Amino acid sequence: MKLSDVKQIVLTELTPFAEQHGLEVKKDDFGLFSKKGQNPSVDLSFTYNTCGFEVKLFPWVDINFKEISEICEACGFNLNYAAYINLLVLEEIHKHGWNRNMTYKLFDSHITLIDGEEGIDKFRETMNRLCPLALEYIKRYSTIEAVDKLYNQPPFDEYNPNCSSLTHRCFIGLIAAKLVNNPEYDHLKKVYSAIIQPSPWMKNKIAFDRLIKYLDDMPVQKTD
């Protein structure tokens, strides 16, 4: 199957869902995206691998916040999302819960799309299960308060399936804590600094120190 054909099939199948929930279909970005200016921004997108007549599709849902992105940019780096997850792994978490042995599945779990009506039917069946989970995920983490709770709970030194790395958790967790006036902000700052400190990648440490200075200089955030 040509990749252009795969994109056409996938996005055609998902167009009714996109229209129903106010999302835009973007072929070039291969997914469904929230309309420009929406905060938080959300998307349901696909990465892929091709192998002969098969195409492996990796379905993702992610959420990002303008406030978090602006802080990252002010500190000289970019993070594309506040929370994201492979939808097939999310489905498994709903059924059986999360454990560390599932980490590899985040980047390995996929839908195999085979040419022909049978392949399309199977894809449709799978997405009919996954799309409601994506909506639930978006609703659950639609506030920075929810992101704060997502990351800033012990154990702090374990991988979280809603981000790409432990370092990412430290960055987003600390920003969220500051924005919602989490009373544990100073404690989290020490905990996350200790986690990043041993990293062989000095750029992470330098960036995190820059982030801390920026957040510490921010005025206390107003809350409703």
mmCIF file with all atom_site columns, N, CA and C in Angstrom, residues 58-128:
data_model
loop_
_atom_site.group_PDB
_atom_site.id
_atom_site.type_symbol
_atom_site.label_atom_id
_atom_site.label_alt_id
_atom_site.label_comp_id
_atom_site.label_asym_id
_atom_site.label_entity_id
_atom_site.label_seq_id
_atom_site.pdbx_PDB_ins_code
_atom_site.Cartn_x
_atom_site.Cartn_y
_atom_site.Cartn_z
_atom_site.occupancy
_atom_site.B_iso_or_equiv
_atom_site.pdbx_formal_charge
_atom_site.auth_seq_id
_atom_site.auth_comp_id
_atom_site.auth_asym_id
_atom_site.auth_atom_id
_atom_site.pdbx_PDB_model_num
ATOM 1   N N  . PHE A 1 58  ? 0.811   3.603  14.655 1.00 0.00 ? 58  PHE A N  1
ATOM 2   C CA . PHE A 1 58  ? 0.926   3.815  16.094 1.00 0.00 ? 58  PHE A CA 1
ATOM 3   C C  . PHE A 1 58  ? 0.022   4.993  16.461 1.00 0.00 ? 58  PHE A C  1
ATOM 4   N N  . PRO A 1 59  ? -1.091  4.727  17.147 1.00 0.00 ? 59  PRO A N  1
ATOM 5   C CA . PRO A 1 59  ? -2.066  5.795  17.430 1.00 0.00 ? 59  PRO A CA 1
ATOM 6   C C  . PRO A 1 59  ? -1.756  6.528  18.737 1.00 0.00 ? 59  PRO A C  1
ATOM 7   N N  . TRP A 1 60  ? -1.706  7.851  18.677 1.00 0.00 ? 60  TRP A N  1
ATOM 8   C CA . TRP A 1 60  ? -1.362  8.662  19.851 1.00 0.00 ? 60  TRP A CA 1
ATOM 9   C C  . TRP A 1 60  ? -2.439  9.704  20.116 1.00 0.00 ? 60  TRP A C  1
ATOM 10  N N  . VAL A 1 61  ? -2.623  10.016 21.388 1.00 0.00 ? 61  VAL A N  1
ATOM 11  C CA . VAL A 1 61  ? -3.414  11.181 21.773 1.00 0.00 ? 61  VAL A CA 1
ATOM 12  C C  . VAL A 1 61  ? -2.514  12.064 22.607 1.00 0.00 ? 61  VAL A C  1
ATOM 13  N N  . ASP A 1 62  ? -2.539  13.361 22.351 1.00 0.00 ? 62  ASP A N  1
ATOM 14  C CA . ASP A 1 62  ? -1.725  14.251 23.179 1.00 0.00 ? 62  ASP A CA 1
ATOM 15  C C  . ASP A 1 62  ? -2.403  15.588 23.420 1.00 0.00 ? 62  ASP A C  1
ATOM 16  N N  . ILE A 1 63  ? -1.949  16.239 24.484 1.00 0.00 ? 63  ILE A N  1
ATOM 17  C CA . ILE A 1 63  ? -2.519  17.498 24.967 1.00 0.00 ? 63  ILE A CA 1
ATOM 18  C C  . ILE A 1 63  ? -1.380  18.467 25.244 1.00 0.00 ? 63  ILE A C  1
ATOM 19  N N  . ASN A 1 64  ? -1.582  19.713 24.880 1.00 0.00 ? 64  ASN A N  1
ATOM 20  C CA . ASN A 1 64  ? -0.582  20.727 25.206 1.00 0.00 ? 64  ASN A CA 1
ATOM 21  C C  . ASN A 1 64  ? -1.279  22.013 25.637 1.00 0.00 ? 64  ASN A C  1
ATOM 22  N N  . PHE A 1 65  ? -0.575  22.804 26.435 1.00 0.00 ? 65  PHE A N  1
ATOM 23  C CA . PHE A 1 65  ? -1.119  24.043 26.977 1.00 0.00 ? 65  PHE A CA 1
ATOM 24  C C  . PHE A 1 65  ? -0.244  25.224 26.558 1.00 0.00 ? 65  PHE A C  1
ATOM 25  N N  . LYS A 1 66  ? -0.895  26.297 26.155 1.00 0.00 ? 66  LYS A N  1
ATOM 26  C CA . LYS A 1 66  ? -0.184  27.498 25.742 1.00 0.00 ? 66  LYS A CA 1
ATOM 27  C C  . LYS A 1 66  ? 0.714   28.003 26.863 1.00 0.00 ? 66  LYS A C  1
ATOM 28  N N  . GLU A 1 67  ? 0.215   27.982 28.096 1.00 0.00 ? 67  GLU A N  1
ATOM 29  C CA . GLU A 1 67  ? 0.990   28.511 29.225 1.00 0.00 ? 67  GLU A CA 1
ATOM 30  C C  . GLU A 1 67  ? 2.287   27.721 29.430 1.00 0.00 ? 67  GLU A C  1
ATOM 31  N N  . ILE A 1 68  ? 2.213   26.407 29.288 1.00 0.00 ? 68  ILE A N  1
ATOM 32  C CA . ILE A 1 68  ? 3.393   25.570 29.466 1.00 0.00 ? 68  ILE A CA 1
ATOM 33  C C  . ILE A 1 68  ? 4.365   25.770 28.306 1.00 0.00 ? 68  ILE A C  1
ATOM 34  N N  . SER A 1 69  ? 3.843   25.830 27.083 1.00 0.00 ? 69  SER A N  1
ATOM 35  C CA . SER A 1 69  ? 4.697   26.026 25.907 1.00 0.00 ? 69  SER A CA 1
ATOM 36  C C  . SER A 1 69  ? 5.439   27.359 25.976 1.00 0.00 ? 69  SER A C  1
ATOM 37  N N  . GLU A 1 70  ? 4.756   28.395 26.419 1.00 0.00 ? 70  GLU A N  1
ATOM 38  C CA . GLU A 1 70  ? 5.390   29.717 26.492 1.00 0.00 ? 70  GLU A CA 1
ATOM 39  C C  . GLU A 1 70  ? 6.534   29.740 27.496 1.00 0.00 ? 70  GLU A C  1
ATOM 40  N N  . ILE A 1 71  ? 6.369   29.049 28.605 1.00 0.00 ? 71  ILE A N  1
ATOM 41  C CA . ILE A 1 71  ? 7.452   28.975 29.594 1.00 0.00 ? 71  ILE A CA 1
ATOM 42  C C  . ILE A 1 71  ? 8.644   28.218 29.011 1.00 0.00 ? 71  ILE A C  1
ATOM 43  N N  . CYS A 1 72  ? 8.375   27.116 28.337 1.00 0.00 ? 72  CYS A N  1
ATOM 44  C CA . CYS A 1 72  ? 9.463   26.352 27.708 1.00 0.00 ? 72  CYS A CA 1
ATOM 45  C C  . CYS A 1 72  ? 10.212  27.210 26.698 1.00 0.00 ? 72  CYS A C  1
ATOM 46  N N  . GLU A 1 73  ? 9.482   27.912 25.855 1.00 0.00 ? 73  GLU A N  1
ATOM 47  C CA . GLU A 1 73  ? 10.107  28.755 24.840 1.00 0.00 ? 73  GLU A CA 1
ATOM 48  C C  . GLU A 1 73  ? 10.918  29.875 25.471 1.00 0.00 ? 73  GLU A C  1
ATOM 49  N N  . ALA A 1 74  ? 10.406  30.450 26.562 1.00 0.00 ? 74  ALA A N  1
ATOM 50  C CA . ALA A 1 74  ? 11.135  31.522 27.249 1.00 0.00 ? 74  ALA A CA 1
ATOM 51  C C  . ALA A 1 74  ? 12.453  31.022 27.830 1.00 0.00 ? 74  ALA A C  1
ATOM 52  N N  . CYS A 1 75  ? 12.494  29.715 28.128 1.00 0.00 ? 75  CYS A N  1
ATOM 53  C CA . CYS A 1 75  ? 13.708  29.113 28.690 1.00 0.00 ? 75  CYS A CA 1
ATOM 54  C C  . CYS A 1 75  ? 14.609  28.515 27.609 1.00 0.00 ? 75  CYS A C  1
ATOM 55  N N  . GLY A 1 76  ? 14.221  28.658 26.355 1.00 0.00 ? 76  GLY A N  1
ATOM 56  C CA . GLY A 1 76  ? 15.097  28.257 25.260 1.00 0.00 ? 76  GLY A CA 1
ATOM 57  C C  . GLY A 1 76  ? 14.965  26.829 24.792 1.00 0.00 ? 76  GLY A C  1
ATOM 58  N N  . PHE A 1 77  ? 13.847  26.165 25.094 1.00 0.00 ? 77  PHE A N  1
ATOM 59  C CA . PHE A 1 77  ? 13.661  24.809 24.603 1.00 0.00 ? 77  PHE A CA 1
ATOM 60  C C  . PHE A 1 77  ? 12.193  24.590 24.270 1.00 0.00 ? 77  PHE A C  1
ATOM 61  N N  . ASN A 1 78  ? 11.919  23.499 23.572 1.00 0.00 ? 78  ASN A N  1
ATOM 62  C CA . ASN A 1 78  ? 10.555  23.193 23.153 1.00 0.00 ? 78  ASN A CA 1
ATOM 63  C C  . ASN A 1 78  ? 10.132  21.810 23.635 1.00 0.00 ? 78  ASN A C  1
ATOM 64  N N  . LEU A 1 79  ? 8.919   21.719 24.132 1.00 0.00 ? 79  LEU A N  1
ATOM 65  C CA . LEU A 1 79  ? 8.291   20.437 24.433 1.00 0.00 ? 79  LEU A CA 1
ATOM 66  C C  . LEU A 1 79  ? 6.941   20.448 23.735 1.00 0.00 ? 79  LEU A C  1
ATOM 67  N N  . ASN A 1 80  ? 6.684   19.431 22.955 1.00 0.00 ? 80  ASN A N  1
ATOM 68  C CA . ASN A 1 80  ? 5.524   19.455 22.067 1.00 0.00 ? 80  ASN A CA 1
ATOM 69  C C  . ASN A 1 80  ? 4.210   19.088 22.728 1.00 0.00 ? 80  ASN A C  1
ATOM 70  N N  . TYR A 1 81  ? 4.266   18.577 23.946 1.00 0.00 ? 81  TYR A N  1
ATOM 71  C CA . TYR A 1 81  ? 3.027   18.173 24.600 1.00 0.00 ? 81  TYR A CA 1
ATOM 72  C C  . TYR A 1 81  ? 3.230   18.151 26.101 1.00 0.00 ? 81  TYR A C  1
ATOM 73  N N  . ALA A 1 82  ? 2.122   18.336 26.824 1.00 0.00 ? 82  ALA A N  1
ATOM 74  C CA . ALA A 1 82  ? 2.152   18.219 28.285 1.00 0.00 ? 82  ALA A CA 1
ATOM 75  C C  . ALA A 1 82  ? 1.882   16.786 28.711 1.00 0.00 ? 82  ALA A C  1
ATOM 76  N N  . ALA A 1 83  ? 1.085   16.081 27.913 1.00 0.00 ? 83  ALA A N  1
ATOM 77  C CA . ALA A 1 83  ? 0.784   14.668 28.202 1.00 0.00 ? 83  ALA A CA 1
ATOM 78  C C  . ALA A 1 83  ? 0.428   13.974 26.894 1.00 0.00 ? 83  ALA A C  1
ATOM 79  N N  . TYR A 1 84  ? 0.887   12.747 26.741 1.00 0.00 ? 84  TYR A N  1
ATOM 80  C CA . TYR A 1 84  ? 0.523   11.973 25.557 1.00 0.00 ? 84  TYR A CA 1
ATOM 81  C C  . TYR A 1 84  ? 0.662   10.493 25.863 1.00 0.00 ? 84  TYR A C  1
ATOM 82  N N  . ILE A 1 85  ? -0.002  9.673  25.060 1.00 0.00 ? 85  ILE A N  1
ATOM 83  C CA . ILE A 1 85  ? 0.085   8.231  25.296 1.00 0.00 ? 85  ILE A CA 1
ATOM 84  C C  . ILE A 1 85  ? -0.350  7.481  24.043 1.00 0.00 ? 85  ILE A C  1
ATOM 85  N N  . ASN A 1 86  ? 0.233   6.305  23.853 1.00 0.00 ? 86  ASN A N  1
ATOM 86  C CA . ASN A 1 86  ? -0.198  5.387  22.809 1.00 0.00 ? 86  ASN A CA 1
ATOM 87  C C  . ASN A 1 86  ? -1.577  4.847  23.202 1.00 0.00 ? 86  ASN A C  1
ATOM 88  N N  . LEU A 1 87  ? -2.544  4.988  22.316 1.00 0.00 ? 87  LEU A N  1
ATOM 89  C CA . LEU A 1 87  ? -3.916  4.630  22.664 1.00 0.00 ? 87  LEU A CA 1
ATOM 90  C C  . LEU A 1 87  ? -4.100  3.137  22.913 1.00 0.00 ? 87  LEU A C  1
ATOM 91  N N  . LEU A 1 88  ? -3.306  2.301  22.275 1.00 0.00 ? 88  LEU A N  1
ATOM 92  C CA . LEU A 1 88  ? -3.403  0.868  22.535 1.00 0.00 ? 88  LEU A CA 1
ATOM 93  C C  . LEU A 1 88  ? -2.907  0.527  23.930 1.00 0.00 ? 88  LEU A C  1
ATOM 94  N N  . VAL A 1 89  ? -1.890  1.243  24.379 1.00 0.00 ? 89  VAL A N  1
ATOM 95  C CA . VAL A 1 89  ? -1.406  1.054  25.747 1.00 0.00 ? 89  VAL A CA 1
ATOM 96  C C  . VAL A 1 89  ? -2.428  1.596  26.739 1.00 0.00 ? 89  VAL A C  1
ATOM 97  N N  . LEU A 1 90  ? -3.034  2.730  26.400 1.00 0.00 ? 90  LEU A N  1
ATOM 98  C CA . LEU A 1 90  ? -4.075  3.284  27.267 1.00 0.00 ? 90  LEU A CA 1
ATOM 99  C C  . LEU A 1 90  ? -5.214  2.285  27.435 1.00 0.00 ? 90  LEU A C  1
ATOM 100 N N  . GLU A 1 91  ? -5.579  1.614  26.358 1.00 0.00 ? 91  GLU A N  1
ATOM 101 C CA . GLU A 1 91  ? -6.624  0.591  26.427 1.00 0.00 ? 91  GLU A CA 1
ATOM 102 C C  . GLU A 1 91  ? -6.207  -0.535 27.375 1.00 0.00 ? 91  GLU A C  1
ATOM 103 N N  . GLU A 1 92  ? -4.964  -0.951 27.293 1.00 0.00 ? 92  GLU A N  1
ATOM 104 C CA . GLU A 1 92  ? -4.482  -2.021 28.165 1.00 0.00 ? 92  GLU A CA 1
ATOM 105 C C  . GLU A 1 92  ? -4.440  -1.575 29.618 1.00 0.00 ? 92  GLU A C  1
ATOM 106 N N  . ILE A 1 93  ? -4.071  -0.312 29.857 1.00 0.00 ? 93  ILE A N  1
ATOM 107 C CA . ILE A 1 93  ? -4.058  0.218  31.223 1.00 0.00 ? 93  ILE A CA 1
ATOM 108 C C  . ILE A 1 93  ? -5.465  0.198  31.804 1.00 0.00 ? 93  ILE A C  1
ATOM 109 N N  . HIS A 1 94  ? -6.438  0.547  30.983 1.00 0.00 ? 94  HIS A N  1
ATOM 110 C CA . HIS A 1 94  ? -7.831  0.523  31.440 1.00 0.00 ? 94  HIS A CA 1
ATOM 111 C C  . HIS A 1 94  ? -8.243  -0.892 31.850 1.00 0.00 ? 94  HIS A C  1
ATOM 112 N N  . LYS A 1 95  ? -7.731  -1.882 31.142 1.00 0.00 ? 95  LYS A N  1
ATOM 113 C CA . LYS A 1 95  ? -8.128  -3.269 31.413 1.00 0.00 ? 95  LYS A CA 1
ATOM 114 C C  . LYS A 1 95  ? -7.352  -3.876 32.578 1.00 0.00 ? 95  LYS A C  1
ATOM 115 N N  . HIS A 1 96  ? -6.036  -3.608 32.628 1.00 0.00 ? 96  HIS A N  1
ATOM 116 C CA . HIS A 1 96  ? -5.187  -4.340 33.561 1.00 0.00 ? 96  HIS A CA 1
ATOM 117 C C  . HIS A 1 96  ? -4.344  -3.462 34.480 1.00 0.00 ? 96  HIS A C  1
ATOM 118 N N  . GLY A 1 97  ? -4.380  -2.129 34.283 1.00 0.00 ? 97  GLY A N  1
ATOM 119 C CA . GLY A 1 97  ? -3.520  -1.264 35.069 1.00 0.00 ? 97  GLY A CA 1
ATOM 120 C C  . GLY A 1 97  ? -2.130  -1.157 34.449 1.00 0.00 ? 97  GLY A C  1
ATOM 121 N N  . TRP A 1 98  ? -1.322  -0.241 34.994 1.00 0.00 ? 98  TRP A N  1
ATOM 122 C CA . TRP A 1 98  ? 0.024   0.014  34.466 1.00 0.00 ? 98  TRP A CA 1
ATOM 123 C C  . TRP A 1 98  ? 1.072   -0.675 35.318 1.00 0.00 ? 98  TRP A C  1
ATOM 124 N N  . ASN A 1 99  ? 2.081   -1.227 34.666 1.00 0.00 ? 99  ASN A N  1
ATOM 125 C CA . ASN A 1 99  ? 3.263   -1.695 35.372 1.00 0.00 ? 99  ASN A CA 1
ATOM 126 C C  . ASN A 1 99  ? 4.488   -1.408 34.517 1.00 0.00 ? 99  ASN A C  1
ATOM 127 N N  . ARG A 1 100 ? 5.637   -1.350 35.133 1.00 0.00 ? 100 ARG A N  1
ATOM 128 C CA . ARG A 1 100 ? 6.852   -0.910 34.453 1.00 0.00 ? 100 ARG A CA 1
ATOM 129 C C  . ARG A 1 100 ? 7.252   -1.832 33.306 1.00 0.00 ? 100 ARG A C  1
ATOM 130 N N  . ASN A 1 101 ? 6.837   -3.082 33.364 1.00 0.00 ? 101 ASN A N  1
ATOM 131 C CA . ASN A 1 101 ? 7.177   -4.017 32.293 1.00 0.00 ? 101 ASN A CA 1
ATOM 132 C C  . ASN A 1 101 ? 6.469   -3.686 30.983 1.00 0.00 ? 101 ASN A C  1
ATOM 133 N N  . MET A 1 102 ? 5.505   -2.765 31.037 1.00 0.00 ? 102 MET A N  1
ATOM 134 C CA . MET A 1 102 ? 4.772   -2.378 29.837 1.00 0.00 ? 102 MET A CA 1
ATOM 135 C C  . MET A 1 102 ? 5.437   -1.234 29.091 1.00 0.00 ? 102 MET A C  1
ATOM 136 N N  . THR A 1 103 ? 6.532   -0.692 29.602 1.00 0.00 ? 103 THR A N  1
ATOM 137 C CA . THR A 1 103 ? 7.135   0.500  29.022 1.00 0.00 ? 103 THR A CA 1
ATOM 138 C C  . THR A 1 103 ? 7.435   0.334  27.539 1.00 0.00 ? 103 THR A C  1
ATOM 139 N N  . TYR A 1 104 ? 7.984   -0.809 27.143 1.00 0.00 ? 104 TYR A N  1
ATOM 140 C CA . TYR A 1 104 ? 8.348   -1.013 25.742 1.00 0.00 ? 104 TYR A CA 1
ATOM 141 C C  . TYR A 1 104 ? 7.125   -0.941 24.823 1.00 0.00 ? 104 TYR A C  1
ATOM 142 N N  . LYS A 1 105 ? 5.947   -1.272 25.378 1.00 0.00 ? 105 LYS A N  1
ATOM 143 C CA . LYS A 1 105 ? 4.739   -1.287 24.551 1.00 0.00 ? 105 LYS A CA 1
ATOM 144 C C  . LYS A 1 105 ? 4.333   0.111  24.075 1.00 0.00 ? 105 LYS A C  1
ATOM 145 N N  . LEU A 1 106 ? 4.770   1.140  24.802 1.00 0.00 ? 106 LEU A N  1
ATOM 146 C CA . LEU A 1 106 ? 4.406   2.499  24.414 1.00 0.00 ? 106 LEU A CA 1
ATOM 147 C C  . LEU A 1 106 ? 4.855   2.813  22.992 1.00 0.00 ? 106 LEU A C  1
ATOM 148 N N  . PHE A 1 107 ? 5.989   2.267  22.597 1.00 0.00 ? 107 PHE A N  1
ATOM 149 C CA . PHE A 1 107 ? 6.533   2.572  21.286 1.00 0.00 ? 107 PHE A CA 1
ATOM 150 C C  . PHE A 1 107 ? 6.499   1.363  20.344 1.00 0.00 ? 107 PHE A C  1
ATOM 151 N N  . ASP A 1 108 ? 5.858   0.287  20.798 1.00 0.00 ? 108 ASP A N  1
ATOM 152 C CA . ASP A 1 108 ? 5.790   -0.926 19.989 1.00 0.00 ? 108 ASP A CA 1
ATOM 153 C C  . ASP A 1 108 ? 4.356   -1.314 19.627 1.00 0.00 ? 108 ASP A C  1
ATOM 154 N N  . SER A 1 109 ? 3.382   -0.914 20.432 1.00 0.00 ? 109 SER A N  1
ATOM 155 C CA . SER A 1 109 ? 1.987   -1.304 20.190 1.00 0.00 ? 109 SER A CA 1
ATOM 156 C C  . SER A 1 109 ? 1.452   -0.571 18.962 1.00 0.00 ? 109 SER A C  1
ATOM 157 N N  . HIS A 1 110 ? 0.889   -1.309 18.039 1.00 0.00 ? 110 HIS A N  1
ATOM 158 C CA . HIS A 1 110 ? 0.472   -0.720 16.775 1.00 0.00 ? 110 HIS A CA 1
ATOM 159 C C  . HIS A 1 110 ? -0.739  -1.453 16.198 1.00 0.00 ? 110 HIS A C  1
ATOM 160 N N  . ILE A 1 111 ? -1.353  -0.808 15.219 1.00 0.00 ? 111 ILE A N  1
ATOM 161 C CA . ILE A 1 111 ? -2.425  -1.395 14.421 1.00 0.00 ? 111 ILE A CA 1
ATOM 162 C C  . ILE A 1 111 ? -1.815  -1.775 13.079 1.00 0.00 ? 111 ILE A C  1
ATOM 163 N N  . THR A 1 112 ? -2.009  -2.998 12.655 1.00 0.00 ? 112 THR A N  1
ATOM 164 C CA . THR A 1 112 ? -1.516  -3.419 11.346 1.00 0.00 ? 112 THR A CA 1
ATOM 165 C C  . THR A 1 112 ? -2.627  -3.236 10.313 1.00 0.00 ? 112 THR A C  1
ATOM 166 N N  . LEU A 1 113 ? -2.376  -2.368 9.358  1.00 0.00 ? 113 LEU A N  1
ATOM 167 C CA . LEU A 1 113 ? -3.364  -2.111 8.312  1.00 0.00 ? 113 LEU A CA 1
ATOM 168 C C  . LEU A 1 113 ? -2.960  -2.873 7.052  1.00 0.00 ? 113 LEU A C  1
ATOM 169 N N  . ILE A 1 114 ? -3.806  -3.799 6.640  1.00 0.00 ? 114 ILE A N  1
ATOM 170 C CA . ILE A 1 114 ? -3.560  -4.620 5.463  1.00 0.00 ? 114 ILE A CA 1
ATOM 171 C C  . ILE A 1 114 ? -4.483  -4.153 4.340  1.00 0.00 ? 114 ILE A C  1
ATOM 172 N N  . ASP A 1 115 ? -3.963  -4.172 3.143  1.00 0.00 ? 115 ASP A N  1
ATOM 173 C CA . ASP A 1 115 ? -4.741  -3.735 1.979  1.00 0.00 ? 115 ASP A CA 1
ATOM 174 C C  . ASP A 1 115 ? -5.998  -4.580 1.825  1.00 0.00 ? 115 ASP A C  1
ATOM 175 N N  . GLY A 1 116 ? -7.079  -3.936 1.456  1.00 0.00 ? 116 GLY A N  1
ATOM 176 C CA . GLY A 1 116 ? -8.327  -4.655 1.222  1.00 0.00 ? 116 GLY A CA 1
ATOM 177 C C  . GLY A 1 116 ? -9.388  -4.334 2.264  1.00 0.00 ? 116 GLY A C  1
ATOM 178 N N  . GLU A 1 117 ? -10.621 -4.767 1.969  1.00 0.00 ? 117 GLU A N  1
ATOM 179 C CA . GLU A 1 117 ? -11.753 -4.449 2.836  1.00 0.00 ? 117 GLU A CA 1
ATOM 180 C C  . GLU A 1 117 ? -11.608 -5.041 4.242  1.00 0.00 ? 117 GLU A C  1
ATOM 181 N N  . GLU A 1 118 ? -11.047 -6.222 4.330  1.00 0.00 ? 118 GLU A N  1
ATOM 182 C CA . GLU A 1 118 ? -10.882 -6.849 5.640  1.00 0.00 ? 118 GLU A CA 1
ATOM 183 C C  . GLU A 1 118 ? -9.960  -6.007 6.532  1.00 0.00 ? 118 GLU A C  1
ATOM 184 N N  . GLY A 1 119 ? -8.894  -5.501 5.936  1.00 0.00 ? 119 GLY A N  1
ATOM 185 C CA . GLY A 1 119 ? -7.974  -4.661 6.704  1.00 0.00 ? 119 GLY A CA 1
ATOM 186 C C  . GLY A 1 119 ? -8.620  -3.368 7.161  1.00 0.00 ? 119 GLY A C  1
ATOM 187 N N  . ILE A 1 120 ? -9.414  -2.763 6.298  1.00 0.00 ? 120 ILE A N  1
ATOM 188 C CA . ILE A 1 120 ? -10.106 -1.528 6.641  1.00 0.00 ? 120 ILE A CA 1
ATOM 189 C C  . ILE A 1 120 ? -11.137 -1.778 7.737  1.00 0.00 ? 120 ILE A C  1
ATOM 190 N N  . ASP A 1 121 ? -11.864 -2.883 7.618  1.00 0.00 ? 121 ASP A N  1
ATOM 191 C CA . ASP A 1 121 ? -12.862 -3.220 8.640  1.00 0.00 ? 121 ASP A CA 1
ATOM 192 C C  . ASP A 1 121 ? -12.210 -3.412 10.009 1.00 0.00 ? 121 ASP A C  1
ATOM 193 N N  . LYS A 1 122 ? -11.056 -4.063 10.025 1.00 0.00 ? 122 LYS A N  1
ATOM 194 C CA . LYS A 1 122 ? -10.363 -4.294 11.290 1.00 0.00 ? 122 LYS A CA 1
ATOM 195 C C  . LYS A 1 122 ? -9.863  -2.979 11.878 1.00 0.00 ? 122 LYS A C  1
ATOM 196 N N  . PHE A 1 123 ? -9.363  -2.091 11.013 1.00 0.00 ? 123 PHE A N  1
ATOM 197 C CA . PHE A 1 123 ? -8.932  -0.781 11.484 1.00 0.00 ? 123 PHE A CA 1
ATOM 198 C C  . PHE A 1 123 ? -10.109 -0.012 12.074 1.00 0.00 ? 123 PHE A C  1
ATOM 199 N N  . ARG A 1 124 ? -11.245 -0.045 11.379 1.00 0.00 ? 124 ARG A N  1
ATOM 200 C CA . ARG A 1 124 ? -12.442 0.658  11.848 1.00 0.00 ? 124 ARG A CA 1
ATOM 201 C C  . ARG A 1 124 ? -12.886 0.133  13.213 1.00 0.00 ? 124 ARG A C  1
ATOM 202 N N  . GLU A 1 125 ? -12.864 -1.170 13.349 1.00 0.00 ? 125 GLU A N  1
ATOM 203 C CA . GLU A 1 125 ? -13.252 -1.792 14.615 1.00 0.00 ? 125 GLU A CA 1
ATOM 204 C C  . GLU A 1 125 ? -12.328 -1.357 15.752 1.00 0.00 ? 125 GLU A C  1
ATOM 205 N N  . THR A 1 126 ? -11.033 -1.311 15.473 1.00 0.00 ? 126 THR A N  1
ATOM 206 C CA . THR A 1 126 ? -10.069 -0.913 16.501 1.00 0.00 ? 126 THR A CA 1
ATOM 207 C C  . THR A 1 126 ? -10.267 0.548  16.898 1.00 0.00 ? 126 THR A C  1
ATOM 208 N N  . MET A 1 127 ? -10.422 1.425  15.923 1.00 0.00 ? 127 MET A N  1
ATOM 209 C CA . MET A 1 127 ? -10.573 2.850  16.235 1.00 0.00 ? 127 MET A CA 1
ATOM 210 C C  . MET A 1 127 ? -11.906 3.138  16.910 1.00 0.00 ? 127 MET A C  1
ATOM 211 N N  . ASN A 1 128 ? -12.921 2.332  16.649 1.00 0.00 ? 128 ASN A N  1
ATOM 212 C CA . ASN A 1 128 ? -14.183 2.499  17.364 1.00 0.00 ? 128 ASN A CA 1
ATOM 213 C C  . ASN A 1 128 ? -14.010 2.237  18.858 1.00 0.00 ? 128 ASN A C  1
#
